[in-house]
PDB file of C-alpha atoms in Angstrom:
ATOM      1  CA  MET A   1      24.262  -2.553 -48.921  1.00  0.00           C
ATOM      2  CA  LYS A   2      24.210  -5.640 -51.066  1.00  0.00           C
ATOM      3  CA  LEU A   3      27.066  -7.354 -52.893  1.00  0.00           C
ATOM      4  CA  THR A   4      28.481 -10.697 -53.972  1.00  0.00           C
ATOM      5  CA  ILE A   5      32.151 -11.573 -53.559  1.00  0.00           C
ATOM      6  CA  SER A   6      34.286 -14.681 -53.851  1.00  0.00           C
ATOM      7  CA  SER A   7      34.862 -16.270 -50.443  1.00  0.00           C
ATOM      8  CA  ILE A   8      38.554 -16.603 -51.324  1.00  0.00           C
ATOM      9  CA  GLU A   9      38.832 -12.881 -52.093  1.00  0.00           C
ATOM     10  CA  LEU A  10      37.001 -11.927 -48.896  1.00  0.00           C
ATOM     11  CA  ALA A  11      39.311 -14.177 -46.849  1.00  0.00           C
ATOM     12  CA  LYS A  12      42.337 -12.504 -48.497  1.00  0.00           C
ATOM     13  CA  MET A  13      40.935  -9.081 -47.621  1.00  0.00           C
ATOM     14  CA  VAL A  14      40.441 -10.092 -43.985  1.00  0.00           C
ATOM     15  CA  LYS A  15      43.994 -11.442 -43.844  1.00  0.00           C
ATOM     16  CA  ALA A  16      45.353  -8.209 -45.366  1.00  0.00           C
ATOM     17  CA  VAL A  17      43.566  -6.079 -42.760  1.00  0.00           C
ATOM     18  CA  PHE A  18      44.214  -8.346 -39.777  1.00  0.00           C
ATOM     19  CA  SER A  19      47.656  -9.977 -39.824  1.00  0.00           C
ATOM     20  CA  ARG A  20      46.673 -11.652 -36.524  1.00  0.00           C
ATOM     21  CA  ALA A  21      43.378 -12.236 -34.751  1.00  0.00           C
ATOM     22  CA  PRO A  22      41.629  -8.974 -33.778  1.00  0.00           C
ATOM     23  CA  ASN A  23      40.934  -8.223 -30.115  1.00  0.00           C
ATOM     24  CA  LYS A  24      37.410  -8.199 -28.690  1.00  0.00           C
ATOM     25  CA  LYS A  25      37.061  -4.402 -28.917  1.00  0.00           C
ATOM     26  CA  ALA A  26      38.188  -4.114 -32.560  1.00  0.00           C
ATOM     27  CA  LYS A  27      35.670  -3.029 -35.183  1.00  0.00           C
ATOM     28  CA  VAL A  28      35.685  -3.523 -38.931  1.00  0.00           C
ATOM     29  CA  THR A  29      34.000  -1.252 -41.473  1.00  0.00           C
ATOM     30  CA  LEU A  30      32.583  -2.697 -44.696  1.00  0.00           C
ATOM     31  CA  THR A  31      31.907  -0.134 -47.426  1.00  0.00           C
ATOM     32  CA  ALA A  32      30.267  -0.816 -50.795  1.00  0.00           C
ATOM     33  CA  ALA A  33      30.240   2.190 -53.117  1.00  0.00           C
ATOM     34  CA  GLU A  34      31.176   3.191 -56.656  1.00  0.00           C
ATOM     35  CA  GLY A  35      31.642  -0.436 -57.745  1.00  0.00           C
ATOM     36  CA  ARG A  36      34.223  -1.125 -55.047  1.00  0.00           C
ATOM     37  CA  PHE A  37      34.166  -3.056 -51.783  1.00  0.00           C
ATOM     38  CA  ILE A  38      36.387  -1.797 -48.965  1.00  0.00           C
ATOM     39  CA  LEU A  39      37.250  -3.488 -45.691  1.00  0.00           C
ATOM     40  CA  ARG A  40      38.843  -1.207 -43.042  1.00  0.00           C
ATOM     41  CA  SER A  41      39.888  -1.272 -39.416  1.00  0.00           C
ATOM     42  CA  ALA A  42      42.265   0.687 -37.202  1.00  0.00           C
ATOM     43  CA  ALA A  43      44.955  -1.742 -38.428  1.00  0.00           C
ATOM     44  CA  GLY A  44      44.531  -0.752 -42.096  1.00  0.00           C
ATOM     45  CA  GLY A  45      42.331  -1.306 -45.098  1.00  0.00           C
ATOM     46  CA  THR A  46      42.028  -3.013 -48.457  1.00  0.00           C
ATOM     47  CA  MET A  47      39.838  -2.690 -51.537  1.00  0.00           C
ATOM     48  CA  ASN A  48      38.487  -5.193 -54.048  1.00  0.00           C
ATOM     49  CA  GLY A  49      36.052  -5.314 -56.902  1.00  0.00           C
ATOM     50  CA  ALA A  50      32.699  -6.959 -56.222  1.00  0.00           C
ATOM     51  CA  ILE A  51      29.254  -7.226 -57.759  1.00  0.00           C
ATOM     52  CA  ILE A  52      27.542  -4.407 -55.872  1.00  0.00           C
ATOM     53  CA  THR A  53      23.787  -4.027 -56.255  1.00  0.00           C
ATOM     54  CA  ALA A  54      23.230  -1.536 -53.402  1.00  0.00           C
ATOM     55  CA  ALA A  55      25.655   0.855 -51.709  1.00  0.00           C
ATOM     56  CA  GLY A  56      26.094   1.154 -47.963  1.00  0.00           C
ATOM     57  CA  GLU A  57      28.512   1.107 -45.073  1.00  0.00           C
ATOM     58  CA  VAL A  58      28.336  -0.960 -41.910  1.00  0.00           C
ATOM     59  CA  VAL A  59      30.524  -1.324 -38.807  1.00  0.00           C
ATOM     60  CA  VAL A  60      30.596  -4.682 -36.993  1.00  0.00           C
ATOM     61  CA  PRO A  61      32.727  -6.362 -34.302  1.00  0.00           C
ATOM     62  CA  ALA A  62      35.897  -7.559 -36.053  1.00  0.00           C
ATOM     63  CA  GLN A  63      36.402 -10.750 -34.072  1.00  0.00           C
ATOM     64  CA  ALA A  64      32.919 -12.061 -34.880  1.00  0.00           C
ATOM     65  CA  PHE A  65      33.162 -11.004 -38.548  1.00  0.00           C
ATOM     66  CA  CYS A  66      36.522 -12.755 -39.024  1.00  0.00           C
ATOM     67  CA  GLY A  67      35.133 -15.938 -37.465  1.00  0.00           C
ATOM     68  CA  VAL A  68      32.127 -15.924 -39.764  1.00  0.00           C
ATOM     69  CA  VAL A  69      34.279 -15.344 -42.870  1.00  0.00           C
ATOM     70  CA  GLU A  70      36.514 -18.263 -41.834  1.00  0.00           C
ATOM     71  CA  SER A  71      33.451 -20.520 -41.545  1.00  0.00           C
ATOM     72  CA  PHE A  72      32.680 -19.969 -45.243  1.00  0.00           C
ATOM     73  CA  ARG A  73      35.955 -21.570 -46.374  1.00  0.00           C
ATOM     74  CA  GLY A  74      35.127 -23.830 -49.327  1.00  0.00           C
ATOM     75  CA  THR A  75      32.069 -21.798 -50.356  1.00  0.00           C
ATOM     76  CA  ASP A  76      32.330 -20.281 -53.840  1.00  0.00           C
ATOM     77  CA  PHE A  77      30.642 -16.936 -53.242  1.00  0.00           C
ATOM     78  CA  ILE A  78      29.316 -14.972 -50.302  1.00  0.00           C
ATOM     79  CA  GLU A  79      26.319 -12.687 -50.609  1.00  0.00           C
ATOM     80  CA  ILE A  80      26.651  -9.794 -48.181  1.00  0.00           C
ATOM     81  CA  SER A  81      23.698  -7.597 -47.336  1.00  0.00           C
ATOM     82  CA  ALA A  82      23.394  -5.036 -44.574  1.00  0.00           C
ATOM     83  CA  GLY A  83      20.999  -2.558 -43.117  1.00  0.00           C
ATOM     84  CA  SER A  84      20.110  -1.004 -39.804  1.00  0.00           C
ATOM     85  CA  ASP A  85      18.744  -4.383 -38.683  1.00  0.00           C
ATOM     86  CA  GLY A  86      22.035  -6.289 -39.171  1.00  0.00           C
ATOM     87  CA  LEU A  87      24.670  -7.741 -41.476  1.00  0.00           C
ATOM     88  CA  ARG A  88      23.923 -10.948 -43.365  1.00  0.00           C
ATOM     89  CA  LEU A  89      26.571 -13.170 -44.956  1.00  0.00           C
ATOM     90  CA  ASN A  90      24.652 -15.801 -46.950  1.00  0.00           C
ATOM     91  CA  SER A  91      22.271 -17.111 -44.266  1.00  0.00           C
ATOM     92  CA  PHE A  92      24.275 -15.990 -41.203  1.00  0.00           C
ATOM     93  CA  LYS A  93      23.082 -12.779 -39.543  1.00  0.00           C
ATOM     94  CA  MET A  94      24.933 -10.621 -37.012  1.00  0.00           C
ATOM     95  CA  PRO A  95      24.177  -7.284 -35.299  1.00  0.00           C
ATOM     96  CA  VAL A  96      25.791  -4.046 -36.467  1.00  0.00           C
ATOM     97  CA  VAL A  97      27.410  -1.239 -34.483  1.00  0.00           C
ATOM     98  CA  SER A  98      26.413   1.369 -37.066  1.00  0.00           C
ATOM     99  CA  TRP A  99      24.862   1.641 -40.541  1.00  0.00           C
ATOM    100  CA  ASN A 100      25.139   4.319 -43.237  1.00  0.00           C
ATOM    101  CA  PRO A 101      22.950   3.911 -46.358  1.00  0.00           C
ATOM    102  CA  SER A 102      24.823   6.693 -48.223  1.00  0.00           C
ATOM    103  CA  PRO A 103      28.546   6.103 -47.825  1.00  0.00           C
ATOM    104  CA  VAL A 104      31.250   8.416 -49.076  1.00  0.00           C
ATOM    105  CA  MET A 105      34.255   6.678 -50.578  1.00  0.00           C
ATOM    106  CA  PRO A 106      37.124   6.944 -48.040  1.00  0.00           C
ATOM    107  CA  GLU A 107      39.727   9.435 -49.233  1.00  0.00           C
ATOM    108  CA  GLU A 108      42.600   6.927 -49.162  1.00  0.00           C
ATOM    109  CA  PHE A 109      40.718   4.746 -51.706  1.00  0.00           C
ATOM    110  CA  GLN A 110      39.759   7.442 -54.233  1.00  0.00           C
TER     111      GLN A 110
END
């Protein structure tokens, strides 16, 4: 998975999915497919357009992901790349819970 998104748009997506800080056990799924970027959790989901150069789907701990996104406040764009070895947001790297190189667009976003 590889994409570029505005840091402001990514922060809005996180806020839409998590109205308050996620608990330690919460997970977030990032899906890039068919020219769309989707952020989902048990609390809900949201979709946005992004410059996607490689499709994929990754699941990461929500609390850590939200903290990293918050740290990029003031940055114009965030390059997100993911694989079985981890998720990278610009130069920050974090471990993944799961990785799928061939995602299927979630039904609620088709």
